[in-house]
Amino acid sequence: MEILNLKTSADIEFAREAILEFRTSVAPEQLIDQTLEMIDTDNFQLACIPSDDGKKAAGFVGFRTMNMLRTGKIIYIDDLFTLPEYRGRGYAGKLLDYVDQMAKENGINAVHLDSGFALHPAHRLYLSKGYVLACHHFAKTL
């Protein structure tokens, strides 16, 4: 199963449908500029698995390297999503494995992510991949 690294405007366009279906708060007209800015300034990386016909991303993962006092150097997964018609094929698990491999290749020994409270199928996947429920994440909108 091929995993593509997405770095250019054309690459991001390839994943547009999946990204916008998952991240509904992103303005479609700002997707490419916002993503390129994240890649350029925030250590953000984007990867995907192509659809059967190769015309779009069937699933994608967005992640970044972070260094915090609490954890040391980690990879943090911002986004993990598979289009509904491609679910059940193991794509999300393959994308998680890909991030694990990236971490190992870069001497990073931990991968973190947050998940929506009610996303039980995703939680089962994370637990099956060795993730543990390590904390509660709190957020405040200002």
PDB file of C-alpha atoms in Angstrom:
ATOM      1  CA  MET A   1       0.000   0.000   0.000  1.00  0.00           C
ATOM      2  CA  GLU A   2       1.561   3.239  -1.182  1.00  0.00           C
ATOM      3  CA  ILE A   3       1.714   6.231   1.145  1.00  0.00           C
ATOM      4  CA  LEU A   4       2.368   9.608  -0.431  1.00  0.00           C
ATOM      5  CA  ASN A   5       3.993  12.604   1.261  1.00  0.00           C
ATOM      6  CA  LEU A   6       2.070  15.751   0.415  1.00  0.00           C
ATOM      7  CA  LYS A   7       4.162  18.925   0.186  1.00  0.00           C
ATOM      8  CA  THR A   8       2.974  21.065  -2.727  1.00  0.00           C
ATOM      9  CA  SER A   9      -0.224  22.862  -3.693  1.00  0.00           C
ATOM     10  CA  ALA A  10      -1.021  20.067  -6.149  1.00  0.00           C
ATOM     11  CA  ASP A  11      -0.411  17.453  -3.449  1.00  0.00           C
ATOM     12  CA  ILE A  12      -2.759  19.218  -1.038  1.00  0.00           C
ATOM     13  CA  GLU A  13      -5.367  19.524  -3.777  1.00  0.00           C
ATOM     14  CA  PHE A  14      -5.140  15.729  -4.194  1.00  0.00           C
ATOM     15  CA  ALA A  15      -6.249  15.351  -0.551  1.00  0.00           C
ATOM     16  CA  ARG A  16      -8.766  18.234  -0.599  1.00  0.00           C
ATOM     17  CA  GLU A  17     -11.941  16.139  -0.374  1.00  0.00           C
ATOM     18  CA  ALA A  18     -10.786  14.105   2.611  1.00  0.00           C
ATOM     19  CA  ILE A  19      -9.309  17.069   4.480  1.00  0.00           C
ATOM     20  CA  LEU A  20     -12.395  19.240   4.059  1.00  0.00           C
ATOM     21  CA  GLU A  21     -14.763  16.418   4.958  1.00  0.00           C
ATOM     22  CA  PHE A  22     -12.851  15.904   8.198  1.00  0.00           C
ATOM     23  CA  ARG A  23     -11.959  19.481   9.048  1.00  0.00           C
ATOM     24  CA  THR A  24     -15.190  21.306   8.315  1.00  0.00           C
ATOM     25  CA  SER A  25     -13.962  24.473  10.043  1.00  0.00           C
ATOM     26  CA  VAL A  26     -11.321  25.027   7.348  1.00  0.00           C
ATOM     27  CA  ALA A  27     -12.445  27.488   4.683  1.00  0.00           C
ATOM     28  CA  PRO A  28     -12.061  25.680   1.324  1.00  0.00           C
ATOM     29  CA  GLU A  29     -10.496  28.740  -0.298  1.00  0.00           C
ATOM     30  CA  GLN A  30      -7.851  28.879   2.466  1.00  0.00           C
ATOM     31  CA  LEU A  31      -6.974  25.161   2.579  1.00  0.00           C
ATOM     32  CA  ILE A  32      -3.888  25.257   0.378  1.00  0.00           C
ATOM     33  CA  ASP A  33      -2.384  28.469   1.803  1.00  0.00           C
ATOM     34  CA  GLN A  34      -3.063  27.436   5.389  1.00  0.00           C
ATOM     35  CA  THR A  35      -1.580  23.974   4.885  1.00  0.00           C
ATOM     36  CA  LEU A  36       1.508  25.283   3.078  1.00  0.00           C
ATOM     37  CA  GLU A  37       2.052  27.782   5.890  1.00  0.00           C
ATOM     38  CA  MET A  38       1.816  24.970   8.459  1.00  0.00           C
ATOM     39  CA  ILE A  39       4.323  22.922   6.456  1.00  0.00           C
ATOM     40  CA  ASP A  40       6.700  25.894   6.180  1.00  0.00           C
ATOM     41  CA  THR A  41       6.496  27.172   9.763  1.00  0.00           C
ATOM     42  CA  ASP A  42       5.090  24.480  12.083  1.00  0.00           C
ATOM     43  CA  ASN A  43       6.956  21.276  11.176  1.00  0.00           C
ATOM     44  CA  PHE A  44       3.655  19.980   9.780  1.00  0.00           C
ATOM     45  CA  GLN A  45       3.685  16.947   7.513  1.00  0.00           C
ATOM     46  CA  LEU A  46       0.856  15.471   5.508  1.00  0.00           C
ATOM     47  CA  ALA A  47       0.646  11.979   4.029  1.00  0.00           C
ATOM     48  CA  CYS A  48      -2.104  10.005   2.347  1.00  0.00           C
ATOM     49  CA  ILE A  49      -3.156   6.719   0.841  1.00  0.00           C
ATOM     50  CA  PRO A  50      -4.523   7.150  -2.691  1.00  0.00           C
ATOM     51  CA  SER A  51      -8.005   6.000  -3.662  1.00  0.00           C
ATOM     52  CA  ASP A  52      -8.466   2.925  -5.837  1.00  0.00           C
ATOM     53  CA  ASP A  53      -8.547   5.027  -9.018  1.00  0.00           C
ATOM     54  CA  GLY A  54      -5.623   7.194  -7.872  1.00  0.00           C
ATOM     55  CA  LYS A  55      -7.566  10.415  -8.326  1.00  0.00           C
ATOM     56  CA  LYS A  56      -7.803  11.504  -4.690  1.00  0.00           C
ATOM     57  CA  ALA A  57      -6.714  10.634  -1.175  1.00  0.00           C
ATOM     58  CA  ALA A  58      -8.746   7.830   0.403  1.00  0.00           C
ATOM     59  CA  GLY A  59      -7.300   8.669   3.810  1.00  0.00           C
ATOM     60  CA  PHE A  60      -4.756  11.060   5.239  1.00  0.00           C
ATOM     61  CA  VAL A  61      -2.696  11.834   8.313  1.00  0.00           C
ATOM     62  CA  GLY A  62      -1.360  15.210   9.396  1.00  0.00           C
ATOM     63  CA  PHE A  63       1.346  15.360  12.045  1.00  0.00           C
ATOM     64  CA  ARG A  64       4.172  17.432  13.422  1.00  0.00           C
ATOM     65  CA  THR A  65       7.297  17.068  15.506  1.00  0.00           C
ATOM     66  CA  MET A  66       7.112  18.855  18.843  1.00  0.00           C
ATOM     67  CA  ASN A  67       9.490  19.261  21.745  1.00  0.00           C
ATOM     68  CA  MET A  68       7.886  19.947  25.128  1.00  0.00           C
ATOM     69  CA  LEU A  69       9.209  19.927  28.674  1.00  0.00           C
ATOM     70  CA  ARG A  70       6.479  17.459  29.645  1.00  0.00           C
ATOM     71  CA  THR A  71       7.257  14.890  26.963  1.00  0.00           C
ATOM     72  CA  GLY A  72      10.509  15.706  25.256  1.00  0.00           C
ATOM     73  CA  LYS A  73      10.539  15.278  21.490  1.00  0.00           C
ATOM     74  CA  ILE A  74       7.371  13.645  20.134  1.00  0.00           C
ATOM     75  CA  ILE A  75       5.313  13.383  17.002  1.00  0.00           C
ATOM     76  CA  TYR A  76       1.825  14.757  17.498  1.00  0.00           C
ATOM     77  CA  ILE A  77      -0.899  13.582  15.125  1.00  0.00           C
ATOM     78  CA  ASP A  78      -3.260  16.458  14.342  1.00  0.00           C
ATOM     79  CA  ASP A  79      -5.448  14.628  11.839  1.00  0.00           C
ATOM     80  CA  LEU A  80      -6.255  11.046  10.893  1.00  0.00           C
ATOM     81  CA  PHE A  81      -9.182  10.391   8.584  1.00  0.00           C
ATOM     82  CA  THR A  82     -10.436   7.927   6.005  1.00  0.00           C
ATOM     83  CA  LEU A  83     -13.267   8.738   3.621  1.00  0.00           C
ATOM     84  CA  PRO A  84     -16.347   6.662   4.542  1.00  0.00           C
ATOM     85  CA  GLU A  85     -16.280   4.591   1.351  1.00  0.00           C
ATOM     86  CA  TYR A  86     -12.713   3.443   2.152  1.00  0.00           C
ATOM     87  CA  ARG A  87     -13.210   2.538   5.801  1.00  0.00           C
ATOM     88  CA  GLY A  88     -12.642  -1.024   6.955  1.00  0.00           C
ATOM     89  CA  ARG A  89      -9.612  -1.518   4.697  1.00  0.00           C
ATOM     90  CA  GLY A  90      -6.973  -0.834   7.332  1.00  0.00           C
ATOM     91  CA  TYR A  91      -5.930   2.534   5.910  1.00  0.00           C
ATOM     92  CA  ALA A  92      -5.973   4.400   9.234  1.00  0.00           C
ATOM     93  CA  GLY A  93      -3.859   1.666  10.812  1.00  0.00           C
ATOM     94  CA  LYS A  94      -1.363   1.849   7.933  1.00  0.00           C
ATOM     95  CA  LEU A  95      -1.140   5.615   8.333  1.00  0.00           C
ATOM     96  CA  LEU A  96      -0.487   5.212  12.069  1.00  0.00           C
ATOM     97  CA  ASP A  97       2.234   2.666  11.265  1.00  0.00           C
ATOM     98  CA  TYR A  98       3.728   5.165   8.818  1.00  0.00           C
ATOM     99  CA  VAL A  99       3.907   7.847  11.534  1.00  0.00           C
ATOM    100  CA  ASP A 100       5.494   5.332  13.917  1.00  0.00           C
ATOM    101  CA  GLN A 101       8.141   4.578  11.291  1.00  0.00           C
ATOM    102  CA  MET A 102       8.805   8.295  10.767  1.00  0.00           C
ATOM    103  CA  ALA A 103       9.271   8.688  14.522  1.00  0.00           C
ATOM    104  CA  LYS A 104      11.705   5.769  14.713  1.00  0.00           C
ATOM    105  CA  GLU A 105      13.716   7.045  11.749  1.00  0.00           C
ATOM    106  CA  ASN A 106      14.084  10.405  13.484  1.00  0.00           C
ATOM    107  CA  GLY A 107      15.000   9.096  16.940  1.00  0.00           C
ATOM    108  CA  ILE A 108      11.626  10.005  18.440  1.00  0.00           C
ATOM    109  CA  ASN A 109      10.252   7.491  20.911  1.00  0.00           C
ATOM    110  CA  ALA A 110       6.640   8.676  21.381  1.00  0.00           C
ATOM    111  CA  VAL A 111       3.618   9.529  19.257  1.00  0.00           C
ATOM    112  CA  HIS A 112       0.674  11.436  20.760  1.00  0.00           C
ATOM    113  CA  LEU A 113      -2.812  12.292  19.528  1.00  0.00           C
ATOM    114  CA  ASP A 114      -6.142  13.527  20.811  1.00  0.00           C
ATOM    115  CA  SER A 115      -9.425  11.913  19.827  1.00  0.00           C
ATOM    116  CA  GLY A 116     -13.021  13.004  20.087  1.00  0.00           C
ATOM    117  CA  PHE A 117     -14.758  11.675  23.175  1.00  0.00           C
ATOM    118  CA  ALA A 118     -17.368   9.587  21.327  1.00  0.00           C
ATOM    119  CA  LEU A 119     -15.175   8.186  18.527  1.00  0.00           C
ATOM    120  CA  HIS A 120     -15.175   4.645  19.889  1.00  0.00           C
ATOM    121  CA  PRO A 121     -14.107   2.866  16.654  1.00  0.00           C
ATOM    122  CA  ALA A 122     -11.076   5.161  16.503  1.00  0.00           C
ATOM    123  CA  HIS A 123     -10.323   4.480  20.168  1.00  0.00           C
ATOM    124  CA  ARG A 124     -10.345   0.730  19.495  1.00  0.00           C
ATOM    125  CA  LEU A 125      -7.837   1.254  16.697  1.00  0.00           C
ATOM    126  CA  TYR A 126      -5.550   3.381  18.866  1.00  0.00           C
ATOM    127  CA  LEU A 127      -5.646   0.880  21.718  1.00  0.00           C
ATOM    128  CA  SER A 128      -4.940  -1.994  19.314  1.00  0.00           C
ATOM    129  CA  LYS A 129      -1.889  -0.049  18.061  1.00  0.00           C
ATOM    130  CA  GLY A 130      -0.481   0.326  21.583  1.00  0.00           C
ATOM    131  CA  TYR A 131      -1.721   3.794  22.485  1.00  0.00           C
ATOM    132  CA  VAL A 132      -2.868   4.387  26.054  1.00  0.00           C
ATOM    133  CA  LEU A 133      -5.343   6.906  27.397  1.00  0.00           C
ATOM    134  CA  ALA A 134      -2.716   9.071  29.073  1.00  0.00           C
ATOM    135  CA  CYS A 135      -4.621  12.233  29.965  1.00  0.00           C
ATOM    136  CA  HIS A 136      -7.711  14.366  29.469  1.00  0.00           C
ATOM    137  CA  HIS A 137      -7.334  17.278  27.093  1.00  0.00           C
ATOM    138  CA  PHE A 138      -9.036  20.530  28.066  1.00  0.00           C
ATOM    139  CA  ALA A 139      -9.710  23.439  25.718  1.00  0.00           C
ATOM    140  CA  LYS A 140     -11.138  26.905  26.174  1.00  0.00           C
ATOM    141  CA  THR A 141     -12.436  29.060  23.349  1.00  0.00           C
ATOM    142  CA  LEU A 142     -11.764  32.760  23.777  1.00  0.00           C
TER     143      LEU A 142
END
